[in-house]
Tab-separated table of N, CA, C and O in Angstrom:
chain	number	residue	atom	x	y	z
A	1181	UNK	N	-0.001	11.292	1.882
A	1181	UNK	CA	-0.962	11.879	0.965
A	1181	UNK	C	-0.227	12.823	0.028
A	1181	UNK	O	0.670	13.510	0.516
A	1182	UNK	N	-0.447	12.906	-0.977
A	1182	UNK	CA	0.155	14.022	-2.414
A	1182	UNK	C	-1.083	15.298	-2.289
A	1182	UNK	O	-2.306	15.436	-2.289
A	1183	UNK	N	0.010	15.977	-2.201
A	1183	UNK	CA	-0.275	17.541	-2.410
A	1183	UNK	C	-1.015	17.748	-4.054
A	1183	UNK	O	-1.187	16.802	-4.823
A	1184	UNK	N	-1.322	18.940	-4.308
A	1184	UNK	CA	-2.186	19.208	-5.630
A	1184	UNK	C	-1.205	19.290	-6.451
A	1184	UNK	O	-1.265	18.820	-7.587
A	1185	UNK	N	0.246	20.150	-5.778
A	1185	UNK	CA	1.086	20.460	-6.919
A	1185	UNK	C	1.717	19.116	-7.236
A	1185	UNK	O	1.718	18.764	-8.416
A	1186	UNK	N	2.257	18.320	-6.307
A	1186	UNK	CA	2.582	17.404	-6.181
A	1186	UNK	C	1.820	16.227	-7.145
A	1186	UNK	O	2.536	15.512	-7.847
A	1187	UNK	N	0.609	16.083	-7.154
A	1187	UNK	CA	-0.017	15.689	-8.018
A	1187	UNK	C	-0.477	16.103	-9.433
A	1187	UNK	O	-1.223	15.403	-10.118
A	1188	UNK	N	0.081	17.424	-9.860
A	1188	UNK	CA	0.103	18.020	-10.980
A	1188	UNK	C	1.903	17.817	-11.652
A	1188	UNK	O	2.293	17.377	-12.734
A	1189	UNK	N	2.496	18.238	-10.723
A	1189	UNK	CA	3.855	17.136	-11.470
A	1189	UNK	C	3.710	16.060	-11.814
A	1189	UNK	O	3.754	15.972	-13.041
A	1190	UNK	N	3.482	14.758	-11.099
A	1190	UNK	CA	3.382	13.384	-11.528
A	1190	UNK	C	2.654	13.339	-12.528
A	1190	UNK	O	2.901	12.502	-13.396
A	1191	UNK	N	1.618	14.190	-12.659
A	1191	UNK	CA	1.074	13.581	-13.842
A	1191	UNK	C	1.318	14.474	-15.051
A	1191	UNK	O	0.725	14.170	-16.086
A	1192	UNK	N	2.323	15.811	-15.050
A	1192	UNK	CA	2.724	16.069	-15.914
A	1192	UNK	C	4.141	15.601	-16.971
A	1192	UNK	O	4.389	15.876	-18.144
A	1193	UNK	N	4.977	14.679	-15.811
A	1193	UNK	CA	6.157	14.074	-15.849
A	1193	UNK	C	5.548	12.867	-16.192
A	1193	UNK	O	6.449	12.181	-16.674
A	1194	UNK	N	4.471	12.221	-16.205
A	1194	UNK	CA	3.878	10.821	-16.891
A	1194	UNK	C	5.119	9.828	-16.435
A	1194	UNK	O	5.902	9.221	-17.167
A	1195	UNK	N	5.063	9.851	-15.280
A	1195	UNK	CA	5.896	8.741	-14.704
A	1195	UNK	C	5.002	7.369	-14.689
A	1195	UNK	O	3.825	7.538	-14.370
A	1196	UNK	N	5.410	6.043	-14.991
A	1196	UNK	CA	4.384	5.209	-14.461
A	1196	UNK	C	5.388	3.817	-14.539
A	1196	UNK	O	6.129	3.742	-15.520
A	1197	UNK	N	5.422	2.786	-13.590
A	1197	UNK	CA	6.168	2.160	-13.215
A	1197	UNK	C	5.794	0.518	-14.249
A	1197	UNK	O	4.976	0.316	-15.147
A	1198	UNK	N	6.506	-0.113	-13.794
A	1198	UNK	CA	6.672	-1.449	-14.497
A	1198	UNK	C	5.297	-1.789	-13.986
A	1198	UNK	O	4.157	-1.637	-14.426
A	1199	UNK	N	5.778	-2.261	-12.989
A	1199	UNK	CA	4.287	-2.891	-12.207
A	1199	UNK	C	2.691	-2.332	-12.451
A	1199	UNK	O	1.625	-2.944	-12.517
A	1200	UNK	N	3.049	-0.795	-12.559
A	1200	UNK	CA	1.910	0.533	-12.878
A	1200	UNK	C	1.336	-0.076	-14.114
A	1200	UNK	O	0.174	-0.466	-14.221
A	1201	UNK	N	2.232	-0.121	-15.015
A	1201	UNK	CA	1.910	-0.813	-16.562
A	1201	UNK	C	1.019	-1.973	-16.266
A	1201	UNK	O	-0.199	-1.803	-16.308
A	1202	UNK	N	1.593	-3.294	-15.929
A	1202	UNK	CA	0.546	-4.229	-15.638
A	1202	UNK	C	-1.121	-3.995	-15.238
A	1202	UNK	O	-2.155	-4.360	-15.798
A	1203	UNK	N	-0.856	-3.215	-14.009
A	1203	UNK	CA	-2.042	-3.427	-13.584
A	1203	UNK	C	-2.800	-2.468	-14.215
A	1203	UNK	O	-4.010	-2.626	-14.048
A	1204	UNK	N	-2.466	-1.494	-14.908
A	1204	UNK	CA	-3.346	-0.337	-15.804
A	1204	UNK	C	-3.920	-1.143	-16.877
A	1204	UNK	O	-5.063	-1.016	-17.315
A	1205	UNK	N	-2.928	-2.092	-17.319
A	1205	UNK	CA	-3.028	-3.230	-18.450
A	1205	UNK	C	-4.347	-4.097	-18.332
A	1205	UNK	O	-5.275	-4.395	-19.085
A	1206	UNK	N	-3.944	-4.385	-16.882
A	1206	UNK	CA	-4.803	-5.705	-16.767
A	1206	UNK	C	-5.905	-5.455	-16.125
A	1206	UNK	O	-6.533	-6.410	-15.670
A	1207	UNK	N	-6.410	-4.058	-15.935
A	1207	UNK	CA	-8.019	-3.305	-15.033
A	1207	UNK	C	-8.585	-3.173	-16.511
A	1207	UNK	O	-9.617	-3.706	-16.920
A	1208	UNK	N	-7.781	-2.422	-17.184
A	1208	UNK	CA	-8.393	-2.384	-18.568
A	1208	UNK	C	-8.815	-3.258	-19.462
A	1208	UNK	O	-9.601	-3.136	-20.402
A	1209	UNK	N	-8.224	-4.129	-19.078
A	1209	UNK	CA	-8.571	-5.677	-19.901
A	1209	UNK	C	-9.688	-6.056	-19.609
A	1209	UNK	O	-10.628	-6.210	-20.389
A	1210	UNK	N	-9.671	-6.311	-17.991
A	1210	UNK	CA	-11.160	-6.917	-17.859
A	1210	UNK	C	-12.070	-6.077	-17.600
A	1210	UNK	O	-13.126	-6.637	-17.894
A	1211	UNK	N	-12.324	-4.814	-17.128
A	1211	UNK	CA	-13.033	-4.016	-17.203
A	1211	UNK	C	-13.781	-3.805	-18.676
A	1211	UNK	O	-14.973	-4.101	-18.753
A	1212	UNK	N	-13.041	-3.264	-19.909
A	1212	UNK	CA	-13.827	-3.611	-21.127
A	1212	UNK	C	-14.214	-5.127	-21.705
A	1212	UNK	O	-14.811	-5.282	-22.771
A	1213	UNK	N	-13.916	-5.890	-21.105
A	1213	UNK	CA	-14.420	-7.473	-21.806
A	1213	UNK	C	-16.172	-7.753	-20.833
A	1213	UNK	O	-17.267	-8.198	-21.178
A	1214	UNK	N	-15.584	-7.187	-19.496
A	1214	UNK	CA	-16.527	-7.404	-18.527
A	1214	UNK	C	-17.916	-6.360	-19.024
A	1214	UNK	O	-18.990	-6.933	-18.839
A	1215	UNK	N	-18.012	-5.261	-19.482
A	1215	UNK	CA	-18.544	-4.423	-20.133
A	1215	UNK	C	-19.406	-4.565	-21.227
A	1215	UNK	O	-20.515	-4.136	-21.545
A	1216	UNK	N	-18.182	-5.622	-21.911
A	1216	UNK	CA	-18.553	-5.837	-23.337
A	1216	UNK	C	-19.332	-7.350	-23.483
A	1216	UNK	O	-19.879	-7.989	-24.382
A	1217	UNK	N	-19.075	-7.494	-22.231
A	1217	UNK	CA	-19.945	-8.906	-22.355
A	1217	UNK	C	-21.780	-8.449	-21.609
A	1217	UNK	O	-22.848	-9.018	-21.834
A	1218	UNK	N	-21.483	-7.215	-20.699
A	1218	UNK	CA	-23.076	-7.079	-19.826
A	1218	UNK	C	-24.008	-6.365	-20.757
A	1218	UNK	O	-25.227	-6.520	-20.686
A	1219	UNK	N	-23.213	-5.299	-21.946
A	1219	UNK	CA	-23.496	-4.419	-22.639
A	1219	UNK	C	-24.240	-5.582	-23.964
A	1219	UNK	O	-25.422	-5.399	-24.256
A	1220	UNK	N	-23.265	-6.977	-24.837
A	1220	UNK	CA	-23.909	-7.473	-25.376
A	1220	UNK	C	-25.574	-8.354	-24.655
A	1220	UNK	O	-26.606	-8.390	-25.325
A	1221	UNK	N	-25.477	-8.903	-23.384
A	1221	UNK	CA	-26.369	-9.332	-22.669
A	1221	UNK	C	-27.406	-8.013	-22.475
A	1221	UNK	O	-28.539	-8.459	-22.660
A	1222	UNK	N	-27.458	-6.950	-22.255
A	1222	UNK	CA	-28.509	-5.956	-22.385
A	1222	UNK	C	-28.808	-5.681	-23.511
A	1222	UNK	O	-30.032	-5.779	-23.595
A	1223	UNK	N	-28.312	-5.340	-24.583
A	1223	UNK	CA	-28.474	-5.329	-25.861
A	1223	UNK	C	-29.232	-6.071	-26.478
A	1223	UNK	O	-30.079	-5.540	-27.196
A	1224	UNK	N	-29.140	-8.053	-26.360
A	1224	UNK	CA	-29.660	-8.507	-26.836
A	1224	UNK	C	-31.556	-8.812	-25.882
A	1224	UNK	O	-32.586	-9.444	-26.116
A	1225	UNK	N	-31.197	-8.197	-25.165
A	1225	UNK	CA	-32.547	-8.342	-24.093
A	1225	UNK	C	-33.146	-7.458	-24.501
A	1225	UNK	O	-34.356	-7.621	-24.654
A	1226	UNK	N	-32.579	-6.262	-24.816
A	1226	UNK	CA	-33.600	-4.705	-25.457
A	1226	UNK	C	-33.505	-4.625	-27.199
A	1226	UNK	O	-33.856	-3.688	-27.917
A	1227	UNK	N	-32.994	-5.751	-27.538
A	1227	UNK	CA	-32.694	-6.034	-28.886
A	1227	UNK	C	-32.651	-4.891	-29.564
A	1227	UNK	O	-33.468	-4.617	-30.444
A	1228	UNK	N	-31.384	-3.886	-29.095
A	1228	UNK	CA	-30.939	-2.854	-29.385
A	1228	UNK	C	-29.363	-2.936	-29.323
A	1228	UNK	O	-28.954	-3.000	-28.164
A	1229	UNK	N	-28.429	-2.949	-30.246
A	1229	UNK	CA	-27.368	-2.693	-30.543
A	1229	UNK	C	-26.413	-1.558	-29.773
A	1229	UNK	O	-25.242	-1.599	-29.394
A	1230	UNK	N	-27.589	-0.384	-29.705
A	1230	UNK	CA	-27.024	0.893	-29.284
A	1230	UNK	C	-26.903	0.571	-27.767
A	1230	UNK	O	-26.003	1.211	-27.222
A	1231	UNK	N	-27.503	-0.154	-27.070
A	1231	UNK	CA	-27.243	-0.524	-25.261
A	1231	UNK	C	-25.529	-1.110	-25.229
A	1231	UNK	O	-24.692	-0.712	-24.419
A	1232	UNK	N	-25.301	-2.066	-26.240
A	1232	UNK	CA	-23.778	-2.676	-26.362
A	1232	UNK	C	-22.662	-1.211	-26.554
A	1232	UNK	O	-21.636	-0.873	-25.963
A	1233	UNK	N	-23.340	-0.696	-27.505
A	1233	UNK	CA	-22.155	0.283	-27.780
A	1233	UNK	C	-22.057	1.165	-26.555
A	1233	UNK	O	-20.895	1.474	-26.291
A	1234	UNK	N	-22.993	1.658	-25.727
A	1234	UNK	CA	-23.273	2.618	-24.456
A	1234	UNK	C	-22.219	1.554	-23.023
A	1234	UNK	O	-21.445	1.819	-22.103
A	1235	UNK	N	-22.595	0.816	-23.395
A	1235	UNK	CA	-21.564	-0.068	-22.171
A	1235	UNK	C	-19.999	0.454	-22.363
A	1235	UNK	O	-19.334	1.266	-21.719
A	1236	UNK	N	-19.688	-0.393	-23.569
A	1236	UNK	CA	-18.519	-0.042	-24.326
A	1236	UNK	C	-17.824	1.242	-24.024
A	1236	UNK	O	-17.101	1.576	-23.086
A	1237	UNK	N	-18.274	1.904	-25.149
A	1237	UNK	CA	-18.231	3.042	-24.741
A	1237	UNK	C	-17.569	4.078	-23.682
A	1237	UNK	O	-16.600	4.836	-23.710
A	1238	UNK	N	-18.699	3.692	-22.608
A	1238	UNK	CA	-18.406	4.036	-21.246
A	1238	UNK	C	-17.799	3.585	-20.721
A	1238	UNK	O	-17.490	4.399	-19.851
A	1239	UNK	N	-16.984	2.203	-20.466
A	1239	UNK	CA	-16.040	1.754	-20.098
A	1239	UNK	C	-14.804	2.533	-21.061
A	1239	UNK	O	-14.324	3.620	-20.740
A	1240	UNK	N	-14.573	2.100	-21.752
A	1240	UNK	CA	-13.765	3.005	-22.763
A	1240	UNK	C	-13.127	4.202	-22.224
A	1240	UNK	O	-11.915	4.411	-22.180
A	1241	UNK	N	-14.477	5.303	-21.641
A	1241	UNK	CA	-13.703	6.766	-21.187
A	1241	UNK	C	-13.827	6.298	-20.105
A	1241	UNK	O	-12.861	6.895	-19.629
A	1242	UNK	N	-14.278	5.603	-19.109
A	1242	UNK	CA	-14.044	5.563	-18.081
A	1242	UNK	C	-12.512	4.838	-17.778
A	1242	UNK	O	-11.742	5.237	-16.904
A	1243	UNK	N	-12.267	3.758	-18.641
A	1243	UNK	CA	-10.959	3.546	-18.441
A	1243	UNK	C	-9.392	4.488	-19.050
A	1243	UNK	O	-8.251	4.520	-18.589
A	1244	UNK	N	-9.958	5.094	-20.135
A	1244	UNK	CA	-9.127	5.868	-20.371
A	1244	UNK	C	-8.796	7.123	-18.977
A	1244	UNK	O	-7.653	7.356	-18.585
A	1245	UNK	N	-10.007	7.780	-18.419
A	1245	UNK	CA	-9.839	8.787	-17.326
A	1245	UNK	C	-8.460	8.018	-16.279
A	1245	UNK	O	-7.525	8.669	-15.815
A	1246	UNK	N	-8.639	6.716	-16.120
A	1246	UNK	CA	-8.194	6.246	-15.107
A	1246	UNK	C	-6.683	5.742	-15.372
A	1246	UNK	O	-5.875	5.827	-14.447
A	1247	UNK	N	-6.287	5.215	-16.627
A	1247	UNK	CA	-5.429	4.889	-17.394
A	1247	UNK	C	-4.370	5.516	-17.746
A	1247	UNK	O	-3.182	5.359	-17.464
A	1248	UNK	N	-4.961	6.291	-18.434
A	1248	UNK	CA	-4.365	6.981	-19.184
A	1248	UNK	C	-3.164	8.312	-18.875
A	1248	UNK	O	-2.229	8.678	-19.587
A	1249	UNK	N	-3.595	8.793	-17.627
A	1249	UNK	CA	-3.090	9.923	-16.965
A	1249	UNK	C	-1.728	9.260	-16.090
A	1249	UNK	O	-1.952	8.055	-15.975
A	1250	UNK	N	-0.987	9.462	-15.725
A	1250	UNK	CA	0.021	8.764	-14.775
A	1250	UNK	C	-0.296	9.296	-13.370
A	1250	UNK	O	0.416	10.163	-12.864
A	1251	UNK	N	-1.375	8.776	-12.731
A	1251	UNK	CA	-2.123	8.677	-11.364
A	1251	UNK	C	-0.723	8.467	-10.785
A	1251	UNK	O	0.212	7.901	-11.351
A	1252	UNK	N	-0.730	9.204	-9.142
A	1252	UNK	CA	0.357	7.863	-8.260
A	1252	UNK	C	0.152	6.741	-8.124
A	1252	UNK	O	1.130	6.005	-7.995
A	1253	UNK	N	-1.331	6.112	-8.098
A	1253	UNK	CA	-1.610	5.193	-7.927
A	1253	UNK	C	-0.736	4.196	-8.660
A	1253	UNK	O	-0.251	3.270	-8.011
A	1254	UNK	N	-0.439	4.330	-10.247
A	1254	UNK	CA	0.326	3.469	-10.794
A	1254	UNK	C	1.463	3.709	-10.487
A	1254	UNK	O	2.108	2.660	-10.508
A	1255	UNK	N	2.126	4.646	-10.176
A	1255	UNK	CA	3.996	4.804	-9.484
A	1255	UNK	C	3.859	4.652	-8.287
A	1255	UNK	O	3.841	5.696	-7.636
A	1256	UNK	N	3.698	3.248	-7.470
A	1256	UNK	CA	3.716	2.971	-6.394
A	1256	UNK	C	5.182	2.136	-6.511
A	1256	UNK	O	5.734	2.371	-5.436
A	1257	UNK	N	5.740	1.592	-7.018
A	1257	UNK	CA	6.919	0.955	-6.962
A	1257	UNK	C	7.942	1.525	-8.013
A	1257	UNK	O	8.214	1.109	-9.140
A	1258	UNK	N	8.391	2.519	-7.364
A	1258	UNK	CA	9.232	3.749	-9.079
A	1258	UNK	C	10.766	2.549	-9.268
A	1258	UNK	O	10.940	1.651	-8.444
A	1259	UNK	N	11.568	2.728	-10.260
A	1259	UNK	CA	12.919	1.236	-10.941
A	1259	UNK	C	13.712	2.673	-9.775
A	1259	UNK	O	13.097	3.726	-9.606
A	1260	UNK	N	14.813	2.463	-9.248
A	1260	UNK	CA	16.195	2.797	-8.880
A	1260	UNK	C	16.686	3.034	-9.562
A	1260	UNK	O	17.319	1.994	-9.745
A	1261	UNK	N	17.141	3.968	-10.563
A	1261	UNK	CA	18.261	3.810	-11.636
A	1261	UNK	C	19.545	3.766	-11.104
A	1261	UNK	O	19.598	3.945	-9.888
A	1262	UNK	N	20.717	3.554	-11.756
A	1262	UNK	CA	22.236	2.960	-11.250
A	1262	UNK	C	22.577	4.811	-11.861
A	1262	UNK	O	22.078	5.497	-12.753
A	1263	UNK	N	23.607	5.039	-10.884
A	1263	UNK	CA	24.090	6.430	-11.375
A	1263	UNK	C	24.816	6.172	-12.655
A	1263	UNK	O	24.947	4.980	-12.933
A	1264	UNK	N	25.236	6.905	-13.362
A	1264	UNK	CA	26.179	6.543	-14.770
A	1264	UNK	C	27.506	6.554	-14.320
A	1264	UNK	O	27.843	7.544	-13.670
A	1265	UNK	N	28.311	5.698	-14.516
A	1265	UNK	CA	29.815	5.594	-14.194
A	1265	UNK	C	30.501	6.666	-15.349
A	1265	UNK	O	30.088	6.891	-16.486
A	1266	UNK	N	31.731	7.264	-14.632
A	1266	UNK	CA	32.507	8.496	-15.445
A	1266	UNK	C	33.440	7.599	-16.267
A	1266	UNK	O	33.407	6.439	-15.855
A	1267	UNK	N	33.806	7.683	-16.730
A	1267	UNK	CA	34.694	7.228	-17.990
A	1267	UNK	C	35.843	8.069	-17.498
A	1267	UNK	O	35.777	9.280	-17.287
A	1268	UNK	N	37.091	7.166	-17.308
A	1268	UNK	CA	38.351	8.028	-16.842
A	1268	UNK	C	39.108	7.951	-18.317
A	1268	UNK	O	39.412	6.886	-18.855
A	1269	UNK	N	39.313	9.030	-18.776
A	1269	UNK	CA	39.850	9.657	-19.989
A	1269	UNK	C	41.782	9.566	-19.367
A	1269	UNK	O	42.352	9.925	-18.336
A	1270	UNK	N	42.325	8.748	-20.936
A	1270	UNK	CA	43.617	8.639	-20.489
A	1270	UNK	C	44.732	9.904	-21.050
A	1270	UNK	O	44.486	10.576	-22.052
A	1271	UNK	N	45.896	10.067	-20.265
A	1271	UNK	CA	46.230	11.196	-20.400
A	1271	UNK	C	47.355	11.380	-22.088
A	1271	UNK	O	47.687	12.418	-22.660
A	1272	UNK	N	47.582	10.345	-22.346
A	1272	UNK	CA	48.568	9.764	-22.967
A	1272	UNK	C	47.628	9.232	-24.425
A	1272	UNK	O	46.818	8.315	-24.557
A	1273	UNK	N	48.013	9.982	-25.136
A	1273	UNK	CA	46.876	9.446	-26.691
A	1273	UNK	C	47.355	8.446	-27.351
A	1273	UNK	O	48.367	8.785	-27.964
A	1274	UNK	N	47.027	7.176	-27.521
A	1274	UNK	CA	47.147	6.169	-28.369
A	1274	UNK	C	47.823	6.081	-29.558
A	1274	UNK	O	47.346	6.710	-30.502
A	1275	UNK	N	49.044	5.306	-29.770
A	1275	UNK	CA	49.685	5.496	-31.222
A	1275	UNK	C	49.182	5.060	-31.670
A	1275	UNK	O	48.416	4.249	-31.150
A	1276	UNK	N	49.243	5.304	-33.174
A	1276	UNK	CA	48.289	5.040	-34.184
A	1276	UNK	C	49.191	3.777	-34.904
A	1276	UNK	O	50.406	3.965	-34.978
A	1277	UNK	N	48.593	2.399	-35.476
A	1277	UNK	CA	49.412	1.433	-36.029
A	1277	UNK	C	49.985	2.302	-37.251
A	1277	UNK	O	49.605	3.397	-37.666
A	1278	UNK	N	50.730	1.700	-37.569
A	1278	UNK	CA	51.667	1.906	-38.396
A	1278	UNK	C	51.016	0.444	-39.395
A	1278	UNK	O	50.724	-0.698	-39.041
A	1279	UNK	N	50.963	1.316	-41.112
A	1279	UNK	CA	50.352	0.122	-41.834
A	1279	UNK	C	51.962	-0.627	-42.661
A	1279	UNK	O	52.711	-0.041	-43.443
A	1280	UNK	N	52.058	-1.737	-42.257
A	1280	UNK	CA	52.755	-2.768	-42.894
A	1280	UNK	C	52.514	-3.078	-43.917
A	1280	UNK	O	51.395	-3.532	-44.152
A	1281	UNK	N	53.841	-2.907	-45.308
A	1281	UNK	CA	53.365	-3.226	-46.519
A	1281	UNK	C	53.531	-5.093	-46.809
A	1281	UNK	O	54.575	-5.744	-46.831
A	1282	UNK	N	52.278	-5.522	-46.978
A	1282	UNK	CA	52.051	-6.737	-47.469
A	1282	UNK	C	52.862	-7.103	-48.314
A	1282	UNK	O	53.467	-6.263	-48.981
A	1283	UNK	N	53.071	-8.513	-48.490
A	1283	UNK	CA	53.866	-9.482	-49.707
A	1283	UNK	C	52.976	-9.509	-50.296
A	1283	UNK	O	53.531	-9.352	-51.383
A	1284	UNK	N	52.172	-9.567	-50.484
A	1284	UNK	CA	51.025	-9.562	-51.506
A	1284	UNK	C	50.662	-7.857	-51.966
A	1284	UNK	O	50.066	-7.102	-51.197
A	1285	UNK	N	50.983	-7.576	-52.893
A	1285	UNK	CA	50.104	-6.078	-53.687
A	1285	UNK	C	49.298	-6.456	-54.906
A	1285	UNK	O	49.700	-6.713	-56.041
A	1286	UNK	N	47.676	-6.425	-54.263
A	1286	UNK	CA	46.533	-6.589	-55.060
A	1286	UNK	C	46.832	-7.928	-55.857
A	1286	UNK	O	46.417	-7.924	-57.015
A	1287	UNK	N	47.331	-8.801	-55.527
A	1287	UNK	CA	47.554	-10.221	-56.303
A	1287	UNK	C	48.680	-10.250	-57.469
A	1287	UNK	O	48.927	-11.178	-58.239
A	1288	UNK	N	49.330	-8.900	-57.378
A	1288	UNK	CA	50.293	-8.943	-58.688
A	1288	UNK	C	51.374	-9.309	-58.122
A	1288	UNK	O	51.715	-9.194	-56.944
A	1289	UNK	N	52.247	-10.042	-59.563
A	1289	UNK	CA	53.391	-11.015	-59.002
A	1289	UNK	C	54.464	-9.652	-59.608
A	1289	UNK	O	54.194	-8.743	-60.393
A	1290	UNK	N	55.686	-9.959	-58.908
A	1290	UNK	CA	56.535	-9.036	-59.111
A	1290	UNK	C	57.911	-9.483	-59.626
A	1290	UNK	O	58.443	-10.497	-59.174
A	1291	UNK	N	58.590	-8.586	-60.744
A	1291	UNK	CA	59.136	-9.466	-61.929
A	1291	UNK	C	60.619	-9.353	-61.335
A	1291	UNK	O	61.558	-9.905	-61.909
């Protein structure tokens, strides 16, 4: 179980996982279609417009409350990150080429 503070970090750090994404994705999906389809079916039964938008709507903040916040619920499977590898710095600095003068200068022939 998560503590309050514990649950006031996570959701101030808005952590939310790959998987978290999907399924926030995909509650929201059908939750407003599902909404938006009972809301047009009441609507057209009270042949009132404003019943569609009240469905809507309410799904809307209701999915945003749930969505939107980074719940644990969606960081149930957090990525591993790989530590960063150090870069071993060499002790000995690189000579610099040396520029070679070309047989060719800018295409001019030489007398």
């Amino acid at each position: 179980m998560v503590g309050v503070f514990e649950l006031f970090v996570m959701l101030k750090n808005g952590s939310i996982d790959f998987v978290g994404q999907k399924q926030a994705f995909d509650l929201q999906f059908y939750v407003l279609w599902t909404s938006g389809v009972i809301g047009f079916v009441h609507g057209f039964i009270m042949s009132s417009f404003l019943y569609t938008f009240y469905w809507v709507f309410g799904a809307g903040c209701l999915m945003t409350a749930l969505c939107l916040p980074a719940w644990p619920l969606w960081n149930r499977n957090p990525v591993n990150w790989q530590e960063p590898q150090v870069e071993e710095e060499e002790d000995a600095p690189k000579p610099k080429e040396s520029k070679k003068s070309s047989s060719k200068n800018s295409g001019k022939k030489k007398n």
